[in-house]
Amino acid sequence: KNYNQNWLKSIQSKEIHPSFIPCDHSEPCNEETCSCIQNAFFCTKHCGWGSKSRNFFRGCACKAGQCRNSSCACYAAKRECDPDLCRTCGTCEDPPDKPAEKQRCRNDNLSMRRHIHCLLGESTIANAGWGLFTKHSLKKGDFIHEYVGEVISQEEAERRGIIYDKLNMSYLFNLSSDFVVDATRKGNKAR
């Protein structure tokens, strides 16, 4: 979709990004002025230049039901489909907090708060402890649940990690290069 190829390669190769802060500058987006480009992000509708930026993420143009693999621009960019940008895939058509029934796009589970019903139980594997189970069998690519918890700095995560290692338990998950999710005290059953 006419993205600058150097910017695109930078975004695709980045493993852990810093926290996203929308860019806000007076000139058009380029390597010198745009914090999104510098931190390997696409610009969004929340950025100062918004859709006028050459680095603006334009969403996908998938046919309904084809947003579950890397041929979908949103899926490949590790983003959910956005109904403001993705006009053809049918994202967010069914109501939130319920399983999607009519719509075919399944790349909107976080924003629509859709997850598989999970049960917490003791594992049948010896010495494995407790685990998360589903009532129904899963298909490859199914969204199970959102991992939630307390958002803390990398420095605090390092401090807590030492304690958790001594206790032989850790529920730390890198969110960005700046922040970590700690589900130890404030997590859900997905931890």
Short mmCIF file of C-alpha atoms in Angstrom, two decimals:
data_model
loop_
_atom_site.label_atom_id
_atom_site.label_comp_id
_atom_site.label_asym_id
_atom_site.label_seq_id
_atom_site.Cartn_x
_atom_site.Cartn_y
_atom_site.Cartn_z
CA LYS A 1 0.00 0.00 0.00
CA ASN A 2 2.82 2.39 -0.88
CA TYR A 3 4.54 2.36 2.51
CA ASN A 4 8.16 3.48 2.67
CA GLN A 5 9.94 0.09 2.45
CA ASN A 6 12.66 1.05 4.97
CA TRP A 7 10.03 2.08 7.52
CA LEU A 8 8.06 -1.11 6.86
CA LYS A 9 11.12 -3.35 7.37
CA SER A 10 11.93 -1.53 10.61
CA ILE A 11 8.40 -2.07 11.94
CA GLN A 12 8.31 -5.74 10.93
CA SER A 13 11.72 -6.57 12.42
CA LYS A 14 11.13 -4.93 15.82
CA GLU A 15 10.53 -7.51 18.57
CA ILE A 16 9.73 -5.31 21.59
CA HIS A 17 8.63 -1.74 20.99
CA PRO A 18 8.78 1.17 23.43
CA SER A 19 5.43 2.47 24.64
CA PHE A 20 3.37 4.07 21.89
CA ILE A 21 2.94 7.83 22.12
CA PRO A 22 1.22 9.43 19.11
CA CYS A 23 3.50 11.77 17.19
CA ASP A 24 2.79 15.49 17.18
CA HIS A 25 4.99 17.70 15.02
CA SER A 26 4.51 20.57 12.60
CA GLU A 27 6.13 19.06 9.46
CA PRO A 28 5.08 15.92 7.57
CA CYS A 29 6.29 12.64 9.08
CA ASN A 30 9.87 11.66 8.28
CA GLU A 31 12.77 9.92 10.04
CA GLU A 32 13.88 13.13 11.79
CA THR A 33 10.54 14.46 13.06
CA CYS A 34 8.25 11.49 13.63
CA SER A 35 8.53 9.57 16.92
CA CYS A 36 6.38 6.80 15.42
CA ILE A 37 8.93 6.12 12.67
CA GLN A 38 11.84 6.44 15.12
CA ASN A 39 10.26 3.83 17.43
CA ALA A 40 9.17 1.49 14.60
CA PHE A 41 5.43 2.18 14.78
CA PHE A 42 2.91 3.10 12.14
CA CYS A 43 1.19 6.47 12.65
CA THR A 44 -2.43 6.16 13.77
CA LYS A 45 -5.61 8.23 13.67
CA HIS A 46 -4.47 9.65 17.03
CA CYS A 47 -1.26 11.17 15.61
CA GLY A 48 -0.92 14.83 14.66
CA TRP A 49 -0.76 14.16 10.92
CA GLY A 50 -3.17 11.21 11.10
CA SER A 51 -4.21 9.86 7.71
CA LYS A 52 -2.13 12.54 5.93
CA SER A 53 1.09 10.82 7.06
CA ARG A 54 2.90 8.54 4.60
CA ASN A 55 3.47 6.27 7.61
CA PHE A 56 -0.25 6.08 8.48
CA PHE A 57 -1.56 2.55 9.03
CA ARG A 58 -4.39 2.11 6.52
CA GLY A 59 -5.92 -1.12 7.83
CA CYS A 60 -6.65 -4.16 5.69
CA ALA A 61 -8.70 -4.76 2.58
CA CYS A 62 -9.41 -8.43 3.28
CA LYS A 63 -12.57 -10.17 2.23
CA ALA A 64 -14.78 -11.17 5.15
CA GLY A 65 -13.25 -13.97 7.21
CA GLN A 66 -9.67 -13.72 5.91
CA CYS A 67 -8.08 -11.76 8.78
CA ARG A 68 -6.46 -14.66 10.61
CA ASN A 69 -3.11 -14.97 8.86
CA SER A 70 -0.21 -12.82 7.73
CA SER A 71 -1.83 -11.99 4.37
CA CYS A 72 -4.01 -9.59 6.41
CA ALA A 73 -2.16 -6.28 6.87
CA CYS A 74 -3.59 -5.86 10.38
CA TYR A 75 -2.70 -9.38 11.48
CA ALA A 76 0.81 -9.07 9.98
CA ALA A 77 1.33 -5.77 11.86
CA LYS A 78 0.15 -7.43 15.12
CA ARG A 79 -2.91 -5.19 15.27
CA GLU A 80 -6.61 -5.83 15.51
CA CYS A 81 -8.83 -4.86 12.62
CA ASP A 82 -10.31 -1.39 13.13
CA PRO A 83 -13.83 -0.65 11.84
CA ASP A 84 -12.75 2.92 11.01
CA LEU A 85 -9.97 1.64 8.71
CA CYS A 86 -10.94 -1.85 7.59
CA ARG A 87 -14.06 -1.38 5.51
CA THR A 88 -14.29 -4.75 3.76
CA CYS A 89 -13.51 -7.44 6.36
CA GLY A 90 -16.58 -6.89 8.54
CA THR A 91 -14.85 -6.28 11.86
CA CYS A 92 -16.86 -5.28 14.97
CA GLU A 93 -20.26 -5.99 13.40
CA ASP A 94 -21.55 -8.24 16.21
CA PRO A 95 -22.13 -6.80 19.71
CA PRO A 96 -19.28 -6.93 22.28
CA ASP A 97 -19.04 -9.41 25.19
CA LYS A 98 -20.71 -12.14 23.13
CA PRO A 99 -19.38 -14.69 20.64
CA ALA A 100 -19.24 -13.41 17.08
CA GLU A 101 -22.10 -14.98 15.16
CA LYS A 102 -22.81 -13.07 11.94
CA GLN A 103 -19.50 -11.34 11.28
CA ARG A 104 -16.70 -13.31 9.66
CA CYS A 105 -13.68 -11.23 10.78
CA ARG A 106 -12.18 -12.70 13.95
CA ASN A 107 -9.33 -10.24 14.38
CA ASP A 108 -11.18 -8.01 16.88
CA ASN A 109 -11.38 -10.17 20.02
CA LEU A 110 -9.63 -7.79 22.44
CA SER A 111 -11.56 -4.68 21.45
CA MET A 112 -14.86 -6.60 21.46
CA ARG A 113 -14.03 -8.43 24.72
CA ARG A 114 -14.55 -11.88 23.22
CA HIS A 115 -12.79 -14.87 24.76
CA ILE A 116 -13.21 -18.60 25.14
CA HIS A 117 -14.97 -19.78 28.32
CA CYS A 118 -12.14 -21.15 30.48
CA LEU A 119 -12.12 -23.34 33.55
CA LEU A 120 -9.42 -23.47 36.23
CA GLY A 121 -8.59 -26.97 37.45
CA GLU A 122 -5.93 -29.33 38.69
CA SER A 123 -3.91 -30.92 35.92
CA THR A 124 -4.00 -34.68 35.33
CA ILE A 125 -0.25 -34.53 34.65
CA ALA A 126 1.72 -35.50 37.76
CA ASN A 127 3.28 -32.54 39.64
CA ALA A 128 2.01 -30.03 37.07
CA GLY A 129 -0.27 -28.21 39.51
CA TRP A 130 -3.21 -26.18 38.28
CA GLY A 131 -4.03 -25.20 34.73
CA LEU A 132 -6.50 -23.47 32.48
CA PHE A 133 -8.86 -25.67 30.47
CA THR A 134 -11.58 -25.03 27.93
CA LYS A 135 -15.01 -26.62 27.82
CA HIS A 136 -14.79 -27.12 24.06
CA SER A 137 -11.96 -28.11 21.76
CA LEU A 138 -9.98 -25.29 20.16
CA LYS A 139 -9.01 -24.70 16.58
CA LYS A 140 -5.62 -23.39 15.52
CA GLY A 141 -5.56 -19.59 15.83
CA ASP A 142 -8.47 -19.35 18.29
CA PHE A 143 -8.24 -16.41 20.68
CA ILE A 144 -8.37 -17.79 24.22
CA HIS A 145 -8.12 -14.92 26.70
CA GLU A 146 -6.43 -11.59 27.36
CA TYR A 147 -3.46 -11.63 29.75
CA VAL A 148 -4.08 -8.84 32.26
CA GLY A 149 -2.34 -7.52 35.36
CA GLU A 150 -0.58 -4.60 36.94
CA VAL A 151 1.47 -2.52 34.48
CA ILE A 152 4.90 -1.82 36.00
CA SER A 153 8.23 -0.43 34.80
CA GLN A 154 11.06 -2.67 33.59
CA GLU A 155 13.05 -1.67 36.70
CA GLU A 156 10.25 -2.77 39.05
CA ALA A 157 9.89 -5.99 37.05
CA GLU A 158 13.59 -6.73 37.56
CA ARG A 159 13.20 -6.18 41.31
CA ARG A 160 10.09 -8.36 41.54
CA GLY A 161 11.60 -10.97 39.23
CA ILE A 162 14.36 -11.68 41.77
CA ILE A 163 11.72 -12.36 44.43
CA TYR A 164 9.53 -14.45 42.09
CA ASP A 165 12.54 -16.55 41.03
CA LYS A 166 13.19 -17.42 44.69
CA LEU A 167 9.53 -18.42 45.05
CA ASN A 168 9.76 -20.42 41.78
CA MET A 169 6.79 -18.55 40.24
CA SER A 170 6.55 -15.66 37.85
CA TYR A 171 3.70 -14.05 35.97
CA LEU A 172 5.71 -11.26 34.29
CA PHE A 173 5.03 -10.51 30.62
CA ASN A 174 6.92 -7.89 28.58
CA LEU A 175 4.43 -5.39 27.22
CA SER A 176 6.98 -3.01 25.68
CA SER A 177 10.60 -2.07 26.23
CA ASP A 178 9.36 0.30 28.95
CA PHE A 179 6.60 -1.68 30.70
CA VAL A 180 5.80 -5.18 31.94
CA VAL A 181 2.48 -6.77 32.95
CA ASP A 182 2.65 -8.45 36.37
CA ALA A 183 -0.33 -10.78 36.84
CA THR A 184 0.80 -12.06 40.25
CA ARG A 185 -1.63 -10.03 42.34
CA LYS A 186 -3.93 -8.36 39.82
CA GLY A 187 -4.19 -10.91 37.05
CA ASN A 188 -7.08 -13.01 35.79
CA LYS A 189 -7.26 -16.77 35.38
CA ALA A 190 -5.27 -16.59 32.13
CA ARG A 191 -2.08 -16.09 34.11
#
